[in-house]
Structure formats: C-alpha cells, structure tokens
C-alpha cells in the first residue's frame, strides 16, 4: 500500500501540469522583477540583502512565494500572463559591485535561485495563477552564464554538480576551423566591441561568459533546463539576448520546447531603431522565427508622448514597422522595462501623467500584445535615479489609480473584442497632435482617437452603422451619421470606441506557435469556428484535439513540401476561412553548421535550398578565417540542395547559378555532388557554374564546399 502511494506521489511529481496555454493575442502580459515585487518568505532573503532597500544592487527580498501571494492583485488588473524575471540559480558572489538580484547571471539552469524559492514554489505559483486565468512566462537566458572574469568566473553547475568555469574551460578550448571561434563550453573570443557580424554572436556580451550552443553538452543542458520550466507548467518564455545567438540554434531549441505544447515564446532583440540592422536583423524581422519585444517603436512612442513629436510621423512609422511581420499582432508592445528609463522618469513635462495615460492606452490598443511593467499602474518611479538599476524600485501596490483603470478596462476589452487581438491597423486621420485609427477583425471593430494638443472637434469618415457609441475608458460619446464620426476632443484625450457583432464565417486571427513541425500541437485563435469542422494544413487534414467557436487545438500533420510557409484553413458549416500562415519545419531537426569554404570572397552571401528550413534565403556569416557559414536546423538523415545568392537585402539577391548538395547525418555533411546520384562516393567538388562569375571561380579555386554538422556525439 505504502509503495503504491509512493508510485502515485512520484507520478504526480513527474506528470507535467496541463499548462494554461492561451491565445496570447487575447491577453496582456504583466512583467515582474521578482526580487523587487513582494517578500513572501523572509527566511530566504540573505546573503547580499539590504532590508533598507536603498542599495539598488543588492537583494531586496522579493520571491516566488511573494508573487503567489499577490496574484489576486495582479488578476485585478485583467492580466492573463505574468512574465517573471529569470528564476534560475544565480552566482553566489558580487560582481561589478552588484548581487545578481536581477537573475541574469545564471550558475545552474536546473535549479531555482535560493533567494527566490524552490521548484515546488514555482509549481504552486503556476497552479494558483491558473486558478485566476493567468499563466506564467519565464525569463530564460541561454546566451550566457555569469560574468567571465568576475564573481564566480562563469562557473556552471548541472543540478548541483560543478562542470567548469571560464578559465578552466579556456584550457580545453579549440579553434573551430570553419567559424574561427575558439570554443569549449563557452566561446573564448573576448568581449563584443564592434557590435556587428561574428562578434555579436561569438564574443562575450558585457563580459558575460558566452555559451557555445553548438557544443552538444551545452545544447542539451540549456534545452533540459528550459524543459524543466515547461514541465512545471510555464506557458512560455521570454528569451534573453536573441541577437547574440545563432538563429538556427534558436529555431531548433524552440522546436524542442514546442514539443511540450503551444508555448508562447518571444525574444529580446535589442535595437533602438527600426532602421539599424546587423547581419541577421533582417532575418528576424522577415522570417518571423519568433515574436520579439517591439523595442524600436517603443522609443518613438515614448519620445512622442513624453517629450515631443508628431502623431502623424508616429503613425507612419508604426504602420511601416508592423508591415514587416506576418503576425504583427504577436509582437510585444511596452512602455517601461527593467532596461529602459520609466516613462514618468523620462518625461519632463507638467502634464506627464496625462501623457503617460495616453501612451499606456496606445500600448494597449496597437497591434501587438501589451506588456505592462510592474508598478506602471501605481506610477512607480525612483527618486534616486532614472535608468538601470533605478528603474527597478520596490513595488508599490495600488490598483485604484487612473492608470490601473486604463489597464484593466482595455485588458478586459481585449478578451472580448477580437479587433484588439487580431485586427488590422488603418490610420483614418493624423496630424501633429491628433490621430485616429481603426482596427477590424471580421465583425469586431475598434476606433481609437487621441488628441495631445489644444481642444478641438474632429469629423472623420468611419464606415460604422449610424448611432452613438461610448468610449470604453471614460464613457465619452461619438456620433456616427452617414459614414462620418464626429467627436469633441479635449487636450490630452484618448478614446476607444468598439463594436462587436456575431461572426458568421470562420476567420483565423492567429496560430500559436506559428513555427511548427509534424506532431506538434498548435492553437488556432479566431472567430466563427462553430462547434466542429476540419482544419487543413498545407493541404493535409490535421488531427483536431479540441474545438470551440473561438479556439481550436490541432496536431500539425506531416506535409510533403519544400515551402517555408503552409496555409492553415478552418472549414466549418460548409464555409472555409481565408488561409493563415504556419512556418513549417520537416521534423527531427538538428542544428547544422553549414560552411562554405570561400576564402578571399567579399560581400554578403546567402543560401536557399530544397527543404522548408531552407526555403527562405539565409544570410551567411563570414568567419575571421574567411569561411562563410550559418547554423540551420535540418532534418536528420535527409538529402538536400542549396543554391547560392549574393546581395545585401532580400529584394536585391542575385542567383549565382551554383547548386550544391548535402546529406544531414549525425556526423558530417559535405556539399558538392548530389549524394543521391552518386551513391558510395564521397562528395567533394562543386559542379562548375553555368556562367562565369569572378567570385565563383575563386570559390572553386578555394576548393570545396563543406558543411559540418556539429552533433558529433557518438562519432
Ligand atoms: C537583456 C536583459 O533584459 C538585461 O536586463 C540583461 O542585463 C541583459 N540582457 C544581459 O542578460
Ligand atoms: Ca552568444
């Protein structure tokens, strides 16, 4: 009897929680820095604890138990997802005169930081949050461990077992002949100082020990660490510093996490301007591998409301920005964060609180999922300073403010009005001080109007039924007559009008995640789905797991295709939806290091190939040793062809008329001759090009095209 009980208890501990997967666009994220939120257990506060809360670089006592105790408060704001700062075990020493209270200096990816609690505390947080309709998104930091030359010198542990530190690892590191990177568990290529190309990914970010994710141990370790959170019920991840890792590794990492369910994963790609690009920025923006925080447009929004700037210019910039994405509504909008100066600290204006309300309401109504930084609802700012670390004061709880009213009202409206969740984005009127935009999704509509200048009247064409509409925030009225809306707009006013009718035909708003491989479950959000029907993905019927009028959970079928994006169609009641897009991967993908041995060649090279993974051009990086390379997730055991391109931008790519071949296996891939046509031979030489290009000749002279798969386990 006792052993049966033990088995049941063990089973309960091992069985993953169902997880409160959600259609993220219908929700809102509340960002919490755990140490600065609420102290729920005073026994875990030390060491490096400052009870006076005056030294911003020490622990102040916040923990997972504290967060759980405050879930009712968070739920009162209409929140559906909480993004917690990284919870993994961090270094036990000070570095750069700071304790790792922020959670970004990990020493053990299998353990929870003792200042924050235990795995049991985390599971309790997930369960209690789920009872309130909230799910937990975990900050995860796979780019780097702690500081390499300070603190614990990049010491890393596997569930308590010491593995190595940065100096010990350096002794065993070797130079990869293709990437030129000096690799062990970490990269040993110094600090990033040119912020471009190779260094961006293969050198230490601000002196933090940069992981070599192509090392099989590192790859498994980082993946297992993240899976522990997914198995404990996390519904998603905020991945730190995606700009500093190989995109192909991230893709294969995400695919393995998605095997747990329709997680919501988004990245932090730090870039203050939408115009600045590094070699892979274009790829992130265009290939839509995962949503990212909208850092570039955040700058413009804050400047326009906190300082100066025209709403007409802002509206154009935002429309351009959103047009870059297949799923702009899955991108994340925010005003404040732990990295940037809080709006109220940035604004020097007398009317800064009114302007903050406007910017907050805009964040909640633009395309994209709103992220509210803890304390925005209570006007939290520090009197001691502005940016990091002063943008992380101890939380002040107050959910009775005007800011809290704006957040709560618009968060609740997002749950019922799909124009906020999935709608398009169309400016109907704009000038320096006034902006009116409409968003529509089927029979759901919203109309947003704001004025930051002198009081005025506005009449705008609006194709809504005649009648009087009420603003969701203040109850102000708008009359629509003959396809025209007339409004009175006081200074610093912000109105959100909405209309909802029943959706008669199936309409897809989103697919979560929108990158998928066969067997993986994806959540389709939309309207008019009825109570049953069929889902067709890439022409193949998908197995339906659950179905209601606004959400369908399906399993992605295997599709014979070379395309990157597949159509997803919902059929119900004899009607079919317009297709939505799904970024398809063949399955059984492993991260492959593809190398083009093309020394002496200058310029930007790209490859495109015969598998879905290679269907969109991928830029090649140039190594310090002169090779071109990239990391790509490819299906193990598959032959493939790639073509080379040259150019700077997607639109400007020129084909080079060279076809190269490969075979993905668990050791090495050599590209040259088609391994299918020449069984038994070792492919080595490239085929001659049809026409002469100087650099192709150099390429041939350089000899061979090589691709090396890094998964050398067992070889
Ligand atoms: C971005 C995080 O948001 C920031 O707070 C952190 O210090 C760096 N990445 C390094 O992890
Ligand atoms: Ca890196």
Coordinates of C-alpha atoms and ligand atoms in Angstrom, one line a residue, residues 143 187 200-203 210-211 213 244-245, ligand 2:
X143 CA 23.2 33.2 -24.4
X187 CA 33.2 31.0 -26.6
X200 CA 27.8 39.8 -32.0
X201 CA 27.1 36.1 -31.6
X202 CA 30.5 34.6 -30.7
X203 CA 32.0 37.1 -28.2
X210 CA 29.1 33.4 -23.8
X211 CA 27.8 29.9 -24.3
X213 CA 25.4 26.5 -28.1
X244 CA 23.6 37.3 -29.7
X245 CA 22.9 33.6 -30.6
Ligands
LIG2 CA1 26.5 34.5 -28.0

